[in-house]
mmCIF file of C-alpha atoms in Angstrom:
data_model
loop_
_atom_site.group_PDB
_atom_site.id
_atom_site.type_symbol
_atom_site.label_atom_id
_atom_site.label_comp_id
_atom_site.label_asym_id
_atom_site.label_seq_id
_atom_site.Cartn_x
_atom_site.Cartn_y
_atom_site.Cartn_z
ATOM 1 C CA UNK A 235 4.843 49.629 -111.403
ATOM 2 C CA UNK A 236 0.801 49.501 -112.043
ATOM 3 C CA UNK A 237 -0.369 49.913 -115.228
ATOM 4 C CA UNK A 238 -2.732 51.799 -115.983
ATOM 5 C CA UNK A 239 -5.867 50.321 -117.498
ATOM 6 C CA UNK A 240 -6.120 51.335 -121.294
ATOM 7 C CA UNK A 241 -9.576 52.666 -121.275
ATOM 8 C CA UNK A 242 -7.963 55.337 -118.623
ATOM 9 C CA UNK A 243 -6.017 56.912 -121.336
ATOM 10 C CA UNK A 244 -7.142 60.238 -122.886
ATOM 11 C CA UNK A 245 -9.167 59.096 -126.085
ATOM 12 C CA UNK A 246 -6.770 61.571 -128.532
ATOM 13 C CA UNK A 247 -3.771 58.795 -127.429
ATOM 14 C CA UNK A 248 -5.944 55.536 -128.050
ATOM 15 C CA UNK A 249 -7.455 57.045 -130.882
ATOM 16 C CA UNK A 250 -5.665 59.023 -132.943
ATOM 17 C CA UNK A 251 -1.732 58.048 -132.220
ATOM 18 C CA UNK A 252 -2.086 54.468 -130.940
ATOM 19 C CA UNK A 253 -4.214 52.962 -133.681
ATOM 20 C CA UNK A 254 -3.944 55.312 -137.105
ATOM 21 C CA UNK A 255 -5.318 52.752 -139.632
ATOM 22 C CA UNK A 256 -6.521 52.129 -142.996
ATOM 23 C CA UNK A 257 -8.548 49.463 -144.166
ATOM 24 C CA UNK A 258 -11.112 48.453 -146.437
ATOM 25 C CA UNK A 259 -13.102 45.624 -148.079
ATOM 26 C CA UNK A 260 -11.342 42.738 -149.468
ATOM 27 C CA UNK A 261 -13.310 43.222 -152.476
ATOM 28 C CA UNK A 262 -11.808 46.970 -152.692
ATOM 29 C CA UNK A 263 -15.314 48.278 -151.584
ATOM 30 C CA UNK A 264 -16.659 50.077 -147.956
ATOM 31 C CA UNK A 265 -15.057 49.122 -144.588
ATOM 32 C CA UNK A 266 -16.205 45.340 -143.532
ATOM 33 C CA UNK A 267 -17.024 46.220 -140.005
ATOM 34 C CA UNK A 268 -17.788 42.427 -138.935
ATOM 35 C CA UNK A 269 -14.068 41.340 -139.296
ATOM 36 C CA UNK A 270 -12.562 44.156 -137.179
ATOM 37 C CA UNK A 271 -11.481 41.916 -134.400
ATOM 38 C CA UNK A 272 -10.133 39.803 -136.858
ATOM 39 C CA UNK A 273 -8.461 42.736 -138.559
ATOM 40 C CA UNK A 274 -6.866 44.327 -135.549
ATOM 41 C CA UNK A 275 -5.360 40.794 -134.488
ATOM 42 C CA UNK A 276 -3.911 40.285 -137.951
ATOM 43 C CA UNK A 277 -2.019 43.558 -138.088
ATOM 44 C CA UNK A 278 -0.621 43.609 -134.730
ATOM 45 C CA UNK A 279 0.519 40.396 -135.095
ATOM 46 C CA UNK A 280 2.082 40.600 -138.216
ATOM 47 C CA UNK A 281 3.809 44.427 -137.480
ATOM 48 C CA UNK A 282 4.283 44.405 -134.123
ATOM 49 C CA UNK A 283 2.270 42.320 -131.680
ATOM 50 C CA UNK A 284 -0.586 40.930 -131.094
ATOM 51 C CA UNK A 285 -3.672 42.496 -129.989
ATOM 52 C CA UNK A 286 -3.873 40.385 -125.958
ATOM 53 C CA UNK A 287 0.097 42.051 -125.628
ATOM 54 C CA UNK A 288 -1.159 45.270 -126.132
ATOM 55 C CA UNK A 289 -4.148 45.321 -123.735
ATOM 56 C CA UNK A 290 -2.145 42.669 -121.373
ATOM 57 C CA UNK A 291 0.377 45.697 -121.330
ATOM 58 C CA UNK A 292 -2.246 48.478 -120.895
ATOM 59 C CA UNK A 293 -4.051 46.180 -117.919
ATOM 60 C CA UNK A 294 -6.922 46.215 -120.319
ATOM 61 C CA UNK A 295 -8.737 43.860 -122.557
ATOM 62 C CA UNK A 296 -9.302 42.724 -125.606
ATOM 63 C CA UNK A 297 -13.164 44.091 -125.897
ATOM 64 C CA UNK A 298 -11.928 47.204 -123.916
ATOM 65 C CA UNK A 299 -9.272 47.754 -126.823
ATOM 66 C CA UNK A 300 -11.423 47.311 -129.486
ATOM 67 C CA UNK A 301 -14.523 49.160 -128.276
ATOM 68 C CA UNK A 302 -12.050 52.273 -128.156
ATOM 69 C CA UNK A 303 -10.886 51.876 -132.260
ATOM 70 C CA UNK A 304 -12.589 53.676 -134.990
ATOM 71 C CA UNK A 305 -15.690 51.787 -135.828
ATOM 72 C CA UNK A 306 -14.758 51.884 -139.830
ATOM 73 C CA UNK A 307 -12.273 49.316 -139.245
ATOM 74 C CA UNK A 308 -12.473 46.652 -141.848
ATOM 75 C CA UNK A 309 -9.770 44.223 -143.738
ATOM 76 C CA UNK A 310 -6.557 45.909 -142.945
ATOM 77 C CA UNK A 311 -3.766 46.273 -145.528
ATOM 78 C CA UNK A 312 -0.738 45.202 -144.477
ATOM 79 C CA UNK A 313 1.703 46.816 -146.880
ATOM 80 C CA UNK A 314 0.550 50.188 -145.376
ATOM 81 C CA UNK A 315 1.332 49.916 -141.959
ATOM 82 C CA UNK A 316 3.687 50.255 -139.639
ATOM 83 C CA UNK A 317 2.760 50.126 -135.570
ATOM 84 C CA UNK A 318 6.284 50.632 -133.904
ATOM 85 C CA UNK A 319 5.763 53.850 -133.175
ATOM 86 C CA UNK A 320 1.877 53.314 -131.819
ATOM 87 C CA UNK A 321 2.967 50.849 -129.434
ATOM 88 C CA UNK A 322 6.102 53.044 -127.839
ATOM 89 C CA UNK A 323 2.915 55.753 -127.684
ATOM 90 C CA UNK A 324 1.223 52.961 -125.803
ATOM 91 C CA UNK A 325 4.206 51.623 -123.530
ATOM 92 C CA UNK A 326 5.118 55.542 -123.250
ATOM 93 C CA UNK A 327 0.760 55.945 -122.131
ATOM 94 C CA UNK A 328 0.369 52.718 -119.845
ATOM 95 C CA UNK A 329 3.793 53.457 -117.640
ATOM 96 C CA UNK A 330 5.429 50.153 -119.489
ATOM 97 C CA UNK A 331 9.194 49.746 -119.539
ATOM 98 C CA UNK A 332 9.445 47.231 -121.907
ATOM 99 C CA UNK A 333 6.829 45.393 -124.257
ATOM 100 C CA UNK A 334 8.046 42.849 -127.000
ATOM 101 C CA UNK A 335 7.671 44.249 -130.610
ATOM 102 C CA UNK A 336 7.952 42.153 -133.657
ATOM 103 C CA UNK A 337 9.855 43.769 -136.622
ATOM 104 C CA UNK A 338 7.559 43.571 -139.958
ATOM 105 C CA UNK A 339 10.747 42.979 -142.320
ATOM 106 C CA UNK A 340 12.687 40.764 -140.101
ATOM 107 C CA UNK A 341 10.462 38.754 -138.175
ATOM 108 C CA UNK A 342 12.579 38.698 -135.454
ATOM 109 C CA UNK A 343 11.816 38.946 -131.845
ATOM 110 C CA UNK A 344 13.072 42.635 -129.842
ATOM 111 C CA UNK A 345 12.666 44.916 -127.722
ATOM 112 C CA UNK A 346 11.462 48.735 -127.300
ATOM 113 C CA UNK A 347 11.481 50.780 -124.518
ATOM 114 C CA UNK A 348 9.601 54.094 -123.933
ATOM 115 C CA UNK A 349 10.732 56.229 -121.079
ATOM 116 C CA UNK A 350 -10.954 25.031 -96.783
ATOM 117 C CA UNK A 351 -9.880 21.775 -97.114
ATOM 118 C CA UNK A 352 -8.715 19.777 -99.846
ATOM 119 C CA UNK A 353 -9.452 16.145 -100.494
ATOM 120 C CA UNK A 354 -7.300 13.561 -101.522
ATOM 121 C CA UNK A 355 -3.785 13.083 -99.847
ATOM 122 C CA UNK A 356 -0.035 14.467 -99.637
ATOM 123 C CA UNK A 357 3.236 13.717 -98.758
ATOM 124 C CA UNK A 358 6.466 15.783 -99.010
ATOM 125 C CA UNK A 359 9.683 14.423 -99.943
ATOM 126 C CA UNK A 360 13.125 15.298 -98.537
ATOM 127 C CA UNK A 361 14.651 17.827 -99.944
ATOM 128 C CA UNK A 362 17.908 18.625 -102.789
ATOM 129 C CA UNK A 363 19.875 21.463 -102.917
ATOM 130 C CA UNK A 364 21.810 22.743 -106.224
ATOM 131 C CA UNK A 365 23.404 26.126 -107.306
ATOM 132 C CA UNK A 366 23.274 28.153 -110.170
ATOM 133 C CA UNK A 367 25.116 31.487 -110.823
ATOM 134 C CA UNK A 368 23.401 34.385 -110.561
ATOM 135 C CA UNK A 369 24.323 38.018 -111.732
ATOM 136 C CA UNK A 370 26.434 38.813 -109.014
ATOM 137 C CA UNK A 371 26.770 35.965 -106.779
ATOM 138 C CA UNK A 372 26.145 31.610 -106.599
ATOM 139 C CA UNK A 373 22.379 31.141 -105.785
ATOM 140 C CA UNK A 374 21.653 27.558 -104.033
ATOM 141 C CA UNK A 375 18.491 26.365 -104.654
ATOM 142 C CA UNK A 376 16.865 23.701 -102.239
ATOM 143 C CA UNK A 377 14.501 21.679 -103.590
ATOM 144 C CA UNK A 378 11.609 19.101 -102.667
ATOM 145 C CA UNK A 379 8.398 17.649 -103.585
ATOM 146 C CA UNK A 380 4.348 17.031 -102.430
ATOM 147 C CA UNK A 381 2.552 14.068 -104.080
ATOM 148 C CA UNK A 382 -0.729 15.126 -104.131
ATOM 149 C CA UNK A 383 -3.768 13.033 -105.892
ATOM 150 C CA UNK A 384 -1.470 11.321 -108.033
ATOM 151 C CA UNK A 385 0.932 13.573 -108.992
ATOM 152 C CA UNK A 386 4.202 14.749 -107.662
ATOM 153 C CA UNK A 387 5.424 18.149 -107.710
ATOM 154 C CA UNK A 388 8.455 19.699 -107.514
ATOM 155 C CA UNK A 389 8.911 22.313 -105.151
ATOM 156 C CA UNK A 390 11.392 25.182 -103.921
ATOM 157 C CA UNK A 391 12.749 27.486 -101.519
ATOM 158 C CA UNK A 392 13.447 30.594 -102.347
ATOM 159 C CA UNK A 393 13.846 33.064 -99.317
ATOM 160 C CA UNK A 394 11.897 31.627 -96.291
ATOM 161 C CA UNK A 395 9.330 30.991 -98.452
ATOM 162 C CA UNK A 396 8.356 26.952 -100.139
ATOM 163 C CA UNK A 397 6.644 27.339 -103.192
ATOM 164 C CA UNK A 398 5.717 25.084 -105.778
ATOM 165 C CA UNK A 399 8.295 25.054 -108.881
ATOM 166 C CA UNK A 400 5.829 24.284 -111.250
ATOM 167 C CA UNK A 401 1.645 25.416 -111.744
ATOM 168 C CA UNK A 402 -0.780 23.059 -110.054
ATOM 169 C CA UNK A 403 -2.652 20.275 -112.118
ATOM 170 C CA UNK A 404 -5.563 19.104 -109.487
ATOM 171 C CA UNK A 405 -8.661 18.107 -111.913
ATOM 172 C CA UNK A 406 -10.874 20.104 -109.567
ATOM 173 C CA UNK A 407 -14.204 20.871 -111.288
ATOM 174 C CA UNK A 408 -14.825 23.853 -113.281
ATOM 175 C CA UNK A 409 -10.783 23.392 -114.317
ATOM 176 C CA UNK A 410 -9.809 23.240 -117.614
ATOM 177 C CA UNK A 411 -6.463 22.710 -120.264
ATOM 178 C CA UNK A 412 -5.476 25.292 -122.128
ATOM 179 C CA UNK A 413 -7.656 24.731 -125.463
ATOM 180 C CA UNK A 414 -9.035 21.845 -124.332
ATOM 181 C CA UNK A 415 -5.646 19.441 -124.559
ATOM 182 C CA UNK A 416 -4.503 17.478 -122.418
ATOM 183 C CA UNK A 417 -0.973 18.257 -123.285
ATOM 184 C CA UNK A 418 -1.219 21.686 -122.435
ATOM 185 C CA UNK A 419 -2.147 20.310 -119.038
ATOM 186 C CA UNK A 420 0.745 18.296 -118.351
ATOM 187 C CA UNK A 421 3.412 21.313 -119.711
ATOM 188 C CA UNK A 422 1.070 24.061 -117.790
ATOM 189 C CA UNK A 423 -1.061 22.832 -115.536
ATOM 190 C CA UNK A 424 -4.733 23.431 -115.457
ATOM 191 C CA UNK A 425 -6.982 26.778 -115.461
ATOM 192 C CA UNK A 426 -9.049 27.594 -112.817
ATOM 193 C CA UNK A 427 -11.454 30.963 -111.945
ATOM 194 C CA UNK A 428 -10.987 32.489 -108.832
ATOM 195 C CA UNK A 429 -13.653 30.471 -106.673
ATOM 196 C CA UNK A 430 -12.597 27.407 -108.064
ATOM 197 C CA UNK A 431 -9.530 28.267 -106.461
ATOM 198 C CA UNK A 432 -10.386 29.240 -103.372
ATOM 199 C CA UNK A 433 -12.566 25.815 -103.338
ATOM 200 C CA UNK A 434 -15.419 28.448 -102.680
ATOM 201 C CA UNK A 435 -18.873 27.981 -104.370
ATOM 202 C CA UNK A 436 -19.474 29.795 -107.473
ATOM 203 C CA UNK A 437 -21.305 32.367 -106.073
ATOM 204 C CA UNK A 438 -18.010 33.995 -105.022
ATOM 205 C CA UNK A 439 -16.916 34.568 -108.369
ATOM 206 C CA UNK A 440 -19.572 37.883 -107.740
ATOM 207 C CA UNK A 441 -19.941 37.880 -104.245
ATOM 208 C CA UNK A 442 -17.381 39.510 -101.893
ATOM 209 C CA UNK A 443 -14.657 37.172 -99.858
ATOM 210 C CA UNK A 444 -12.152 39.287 -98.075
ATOM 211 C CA UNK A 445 -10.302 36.665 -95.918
ATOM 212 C CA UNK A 446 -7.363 35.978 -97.981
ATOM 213 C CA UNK A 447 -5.589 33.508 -95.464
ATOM 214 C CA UNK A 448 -7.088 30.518 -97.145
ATOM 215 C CA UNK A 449 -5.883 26.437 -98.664
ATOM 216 C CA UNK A 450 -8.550 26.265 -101.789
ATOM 217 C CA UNK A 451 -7.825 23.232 -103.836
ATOM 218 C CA UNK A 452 -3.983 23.467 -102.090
ATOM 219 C CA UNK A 453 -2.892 19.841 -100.390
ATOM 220 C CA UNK A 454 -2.806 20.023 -96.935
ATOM 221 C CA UNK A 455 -0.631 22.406 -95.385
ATOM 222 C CA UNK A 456 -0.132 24.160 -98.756
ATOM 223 C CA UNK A 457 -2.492 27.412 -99.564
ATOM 224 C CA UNK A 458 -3.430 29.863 -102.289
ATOM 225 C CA UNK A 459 -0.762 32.447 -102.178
ATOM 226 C CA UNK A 460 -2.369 36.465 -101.639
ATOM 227 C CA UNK A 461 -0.733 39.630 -102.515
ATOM 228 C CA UNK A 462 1.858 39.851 -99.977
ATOM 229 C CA UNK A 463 3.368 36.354 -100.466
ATOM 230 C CA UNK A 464 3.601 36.996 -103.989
ATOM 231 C CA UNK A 465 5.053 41.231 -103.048
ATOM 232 C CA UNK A 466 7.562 39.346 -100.787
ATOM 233 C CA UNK A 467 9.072 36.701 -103.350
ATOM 234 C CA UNK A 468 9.460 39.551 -105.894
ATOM 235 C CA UNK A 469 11.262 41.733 -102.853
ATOM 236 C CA UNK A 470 13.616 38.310 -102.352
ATOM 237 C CA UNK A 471 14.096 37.698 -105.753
ATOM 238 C CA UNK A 472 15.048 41.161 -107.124
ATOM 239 C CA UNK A 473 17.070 41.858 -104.180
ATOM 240 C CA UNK A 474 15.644 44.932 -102.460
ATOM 241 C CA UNK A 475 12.919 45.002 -99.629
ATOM 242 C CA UNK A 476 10.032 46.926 -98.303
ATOM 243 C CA UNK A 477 6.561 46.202 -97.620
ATOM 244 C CA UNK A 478 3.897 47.114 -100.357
ATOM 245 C CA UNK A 479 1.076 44.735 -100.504
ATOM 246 C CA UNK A 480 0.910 45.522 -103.748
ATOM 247 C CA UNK A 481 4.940 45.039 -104.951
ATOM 248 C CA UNK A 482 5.912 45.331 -108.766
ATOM 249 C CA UNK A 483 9.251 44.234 -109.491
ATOM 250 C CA UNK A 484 11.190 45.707 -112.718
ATOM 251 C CA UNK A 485 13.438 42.420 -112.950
ATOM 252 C CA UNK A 486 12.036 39.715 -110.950
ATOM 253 C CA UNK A 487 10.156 38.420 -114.115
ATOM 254 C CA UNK A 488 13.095 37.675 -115.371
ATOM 255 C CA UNK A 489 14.570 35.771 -113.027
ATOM 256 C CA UNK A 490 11.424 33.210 -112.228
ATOM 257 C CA UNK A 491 11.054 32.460 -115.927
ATOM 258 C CA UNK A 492 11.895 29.193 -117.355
ATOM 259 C CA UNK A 493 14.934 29.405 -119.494
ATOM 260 C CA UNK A 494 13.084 27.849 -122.422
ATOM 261 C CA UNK A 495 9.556 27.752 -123.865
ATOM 262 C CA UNK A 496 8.750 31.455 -123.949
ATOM 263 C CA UNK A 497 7.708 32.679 -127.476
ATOM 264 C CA UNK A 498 10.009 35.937 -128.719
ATOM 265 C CA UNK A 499 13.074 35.418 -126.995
ATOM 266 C CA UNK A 500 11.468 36.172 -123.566
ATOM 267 C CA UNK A 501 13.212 33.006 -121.724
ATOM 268 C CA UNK A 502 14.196 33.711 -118.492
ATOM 269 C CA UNK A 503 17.741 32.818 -115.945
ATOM 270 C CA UNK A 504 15.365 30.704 -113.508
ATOM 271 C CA UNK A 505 18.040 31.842 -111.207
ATOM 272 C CA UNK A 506 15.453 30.375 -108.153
ATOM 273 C CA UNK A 507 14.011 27.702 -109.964
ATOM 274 C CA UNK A 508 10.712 28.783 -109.744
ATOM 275 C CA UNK A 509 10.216 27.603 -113.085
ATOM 276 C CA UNK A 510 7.939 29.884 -114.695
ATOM 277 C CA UNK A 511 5.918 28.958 -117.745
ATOM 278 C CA UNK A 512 3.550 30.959 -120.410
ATOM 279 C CA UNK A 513 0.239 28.907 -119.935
ATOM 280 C CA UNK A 514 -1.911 31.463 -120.902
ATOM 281 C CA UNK A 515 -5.285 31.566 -119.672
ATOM 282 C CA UNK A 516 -9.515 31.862 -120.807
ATOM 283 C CA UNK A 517 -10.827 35.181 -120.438
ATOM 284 C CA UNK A 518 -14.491 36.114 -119.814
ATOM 285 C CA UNK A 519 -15.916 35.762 -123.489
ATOM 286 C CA UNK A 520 -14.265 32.302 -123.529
ATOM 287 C CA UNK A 521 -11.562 32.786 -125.130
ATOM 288 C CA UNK A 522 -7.691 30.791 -125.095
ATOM 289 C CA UNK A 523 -5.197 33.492 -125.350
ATOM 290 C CA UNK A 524 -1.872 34.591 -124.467
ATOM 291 C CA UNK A 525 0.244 31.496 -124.816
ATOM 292 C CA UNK A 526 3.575 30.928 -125.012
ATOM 293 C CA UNK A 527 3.945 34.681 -123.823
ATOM 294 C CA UNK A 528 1.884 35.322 -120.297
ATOM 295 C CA UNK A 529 2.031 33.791 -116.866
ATOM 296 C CA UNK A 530 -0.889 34.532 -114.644
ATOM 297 C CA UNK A 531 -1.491 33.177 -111.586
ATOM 298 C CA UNK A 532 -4.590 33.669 -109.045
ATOM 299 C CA UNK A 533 -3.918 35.710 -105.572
ATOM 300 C CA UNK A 534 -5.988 34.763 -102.690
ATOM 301 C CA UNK A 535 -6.833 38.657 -102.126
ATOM 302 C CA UNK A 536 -10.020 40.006 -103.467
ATOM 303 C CA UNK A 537 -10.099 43.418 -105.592
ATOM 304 C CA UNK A 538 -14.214 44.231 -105.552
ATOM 305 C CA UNK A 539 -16.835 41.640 -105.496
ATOM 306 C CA UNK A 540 -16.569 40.513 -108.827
ATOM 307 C CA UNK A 541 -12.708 40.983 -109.227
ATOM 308 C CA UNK A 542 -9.420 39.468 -107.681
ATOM 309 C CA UNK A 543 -5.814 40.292 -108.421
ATOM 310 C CA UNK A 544 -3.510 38.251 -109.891
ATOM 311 C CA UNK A 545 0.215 38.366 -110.621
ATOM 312 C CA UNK A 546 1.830 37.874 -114.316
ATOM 313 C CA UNK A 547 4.912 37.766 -116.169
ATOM 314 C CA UNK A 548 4.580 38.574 -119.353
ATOM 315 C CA UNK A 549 6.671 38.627 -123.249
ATOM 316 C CA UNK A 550 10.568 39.881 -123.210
ATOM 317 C CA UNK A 551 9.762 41.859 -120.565
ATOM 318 C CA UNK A 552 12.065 41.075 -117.006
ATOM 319 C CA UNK A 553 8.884 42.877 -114.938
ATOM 320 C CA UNK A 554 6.527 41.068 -112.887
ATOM 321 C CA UNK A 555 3.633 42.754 -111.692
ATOM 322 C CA UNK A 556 -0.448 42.427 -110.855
ATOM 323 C CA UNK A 557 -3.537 43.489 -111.475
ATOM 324 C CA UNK A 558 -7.170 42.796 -110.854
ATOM 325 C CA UNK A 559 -9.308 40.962 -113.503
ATOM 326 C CA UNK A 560 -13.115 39.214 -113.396
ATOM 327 C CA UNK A 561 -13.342 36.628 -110.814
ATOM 328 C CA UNK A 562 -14.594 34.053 -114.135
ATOM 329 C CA UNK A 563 -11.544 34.404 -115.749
ATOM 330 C CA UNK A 564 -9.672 31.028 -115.867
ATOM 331 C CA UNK A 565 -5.672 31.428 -114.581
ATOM 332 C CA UNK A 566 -3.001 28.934 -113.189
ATOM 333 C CA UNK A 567 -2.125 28.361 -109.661
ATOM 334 C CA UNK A 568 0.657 27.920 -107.801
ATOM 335 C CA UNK A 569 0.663 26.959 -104.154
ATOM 336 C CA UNK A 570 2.812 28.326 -101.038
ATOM 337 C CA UNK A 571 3.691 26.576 -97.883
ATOM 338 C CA UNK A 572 1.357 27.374 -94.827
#
């Protein structure tokens, strides 16, 4: 399913259903415009979710979210609130099956639904095979591994298809850990924009690249996975088939998460031991958001010049999907074999 991008929705749904607030000075005066942002995150957070679900949802962004709320907004009260019911109008909006919503009195995670070349060498490993049950029948999983500047990684088959099983780590310049540790590094791997990726100059993150057969900072014989490699490991893993480029599966989310370090009860079966973990990512303002609840992962296929898609899996939610975000955004990688 594609979302749709919130700043598509008519403006009587953004404004008036999905965001009905009231808030006012801390000092019980006029609305405190400058903490808005700050506001907005606070109450989602605390009643329902957090601001980056709701626009990750919506295919939107944070800015794009908050340019569309009443510009009164001040320090929210959170004793008067209550956004269930806003964010099924949102998921209900957007096309969303499924988004993650926080209960306010139990704190508890649940659900709601609404309707070139590379430098540096590699070697590959011989590979393991083990088997986990699935939901209807036993799965085996073969596995292997690249060493690649230093580092070995684990990788899988799943189909006909040899991914890696966890995101790539390569210190490439421009890369960076999630907040700046180290530690998210190991766990996640690093962040990279979209040239960085592609090993293209900068320049590319606004200038158009449409061949989407391409290694970037992959070891040899590895490459930068585009839309359809990504369209057919969702096909293989939820167990139907076609051909869309552009392929959104309702449960193959689900089944390439990791079955432990996602925030809100939104572990997954790993069923193919792709091994999928939240690393977040930076957006364009510079920001560190979205971890320990999104996976995004650079395609090699372009959107327009300044844009490329991605894929993501994100919260409770069993979907995986993509989208098309700026080119300077910082995401993980994962590498398929040529």
């Amino acid at each position: 399913m594609k979302y749709l991008p919130l700043h598509a929705l008519p403006a009587a749904i953004v404004l008036a259903t999905i965001f009905t607030l009231s808030c006012s000075g801390d000092d019980g005066g006029g609305p405190n415009t400058s903490s808005k942002d700050a506001c907005i995150r606070a109450e989602l957070e605390v009643k329902a979710n957090t601001l980056d679900d709701v626009a990750g949802a919506c295919n939107a962004t944070r800015s794009e979210v908050l340019s569309q709320l009443p510009s009164n907004i001040g320090t929210c009260n959170k004793n008067d609130l209550d956004f269930d019911k806003p964010l099924r109008d949102i998921m209900e909006a957007c096309g969303v099956t499924e988004i993650p919503i926080v209960s306010s009195s139990s704190g508890k995670g649940s659900s709601s639904s609404a309707g070139g070349t590379s430098s540096g060498g590699s070697s590959s490993s011989g590979g393991s095979s083990s088997s986990t049950g699935g939901s209807s029948s036993s799965i085996t999983i073969e596995f292997s591994s690249v060493e690649y500047d230093g580092y070995t990684y684990k990788t899988v088959k799943i189909g006909t298809q040899w991914w890696f099983a966890e995101n790539f780590k390569y210190n490439a310049t421009g890369s960076v850990c999630y907040g700046g540790l180290e530690d998210n590094c190991e766990k996640y791997g690093r962040l990279y924009d979209w040239a960085t990726a592609m090993k293209l100059d900068p320049s590319y993150n606004n200038l158009a690249y449409v061949v989407d057969i391409r290694q970037g900072i992959c070891p040899d014989g590895w490459r930068l996975p585009n839309n359809a490699d990504w369209s057919k490991l969702f096909y293989y893993v939820d167990g139907t088939t076609g051909s869309l480029t552009n392929y959104s599966s309702a449960t193959a989310g689900g089944k390439l998460k990791s079955t432990s370090g996602w925030d809100n009860d939104g572990n997954g079966t790993d069923e193919f031991g792709f091994s999928a973990l939240p690393g977040g990512l930076r957006d364009d303002e510079g920001a560190f958001i979205r971890i320990g609840r999104y996976s995004h992962w650079w395609t090699a296929s372009q959107g327009d010049n300044s844009k490329a898609y991605y894929r993501y899996i994100f919260g409770s939610s069993t979907a995986s999907t993509y989208s098309q975000d700026p080119k300077i955004y910082l995401y993980s990688v994962r590498c398929i074999k040529s």
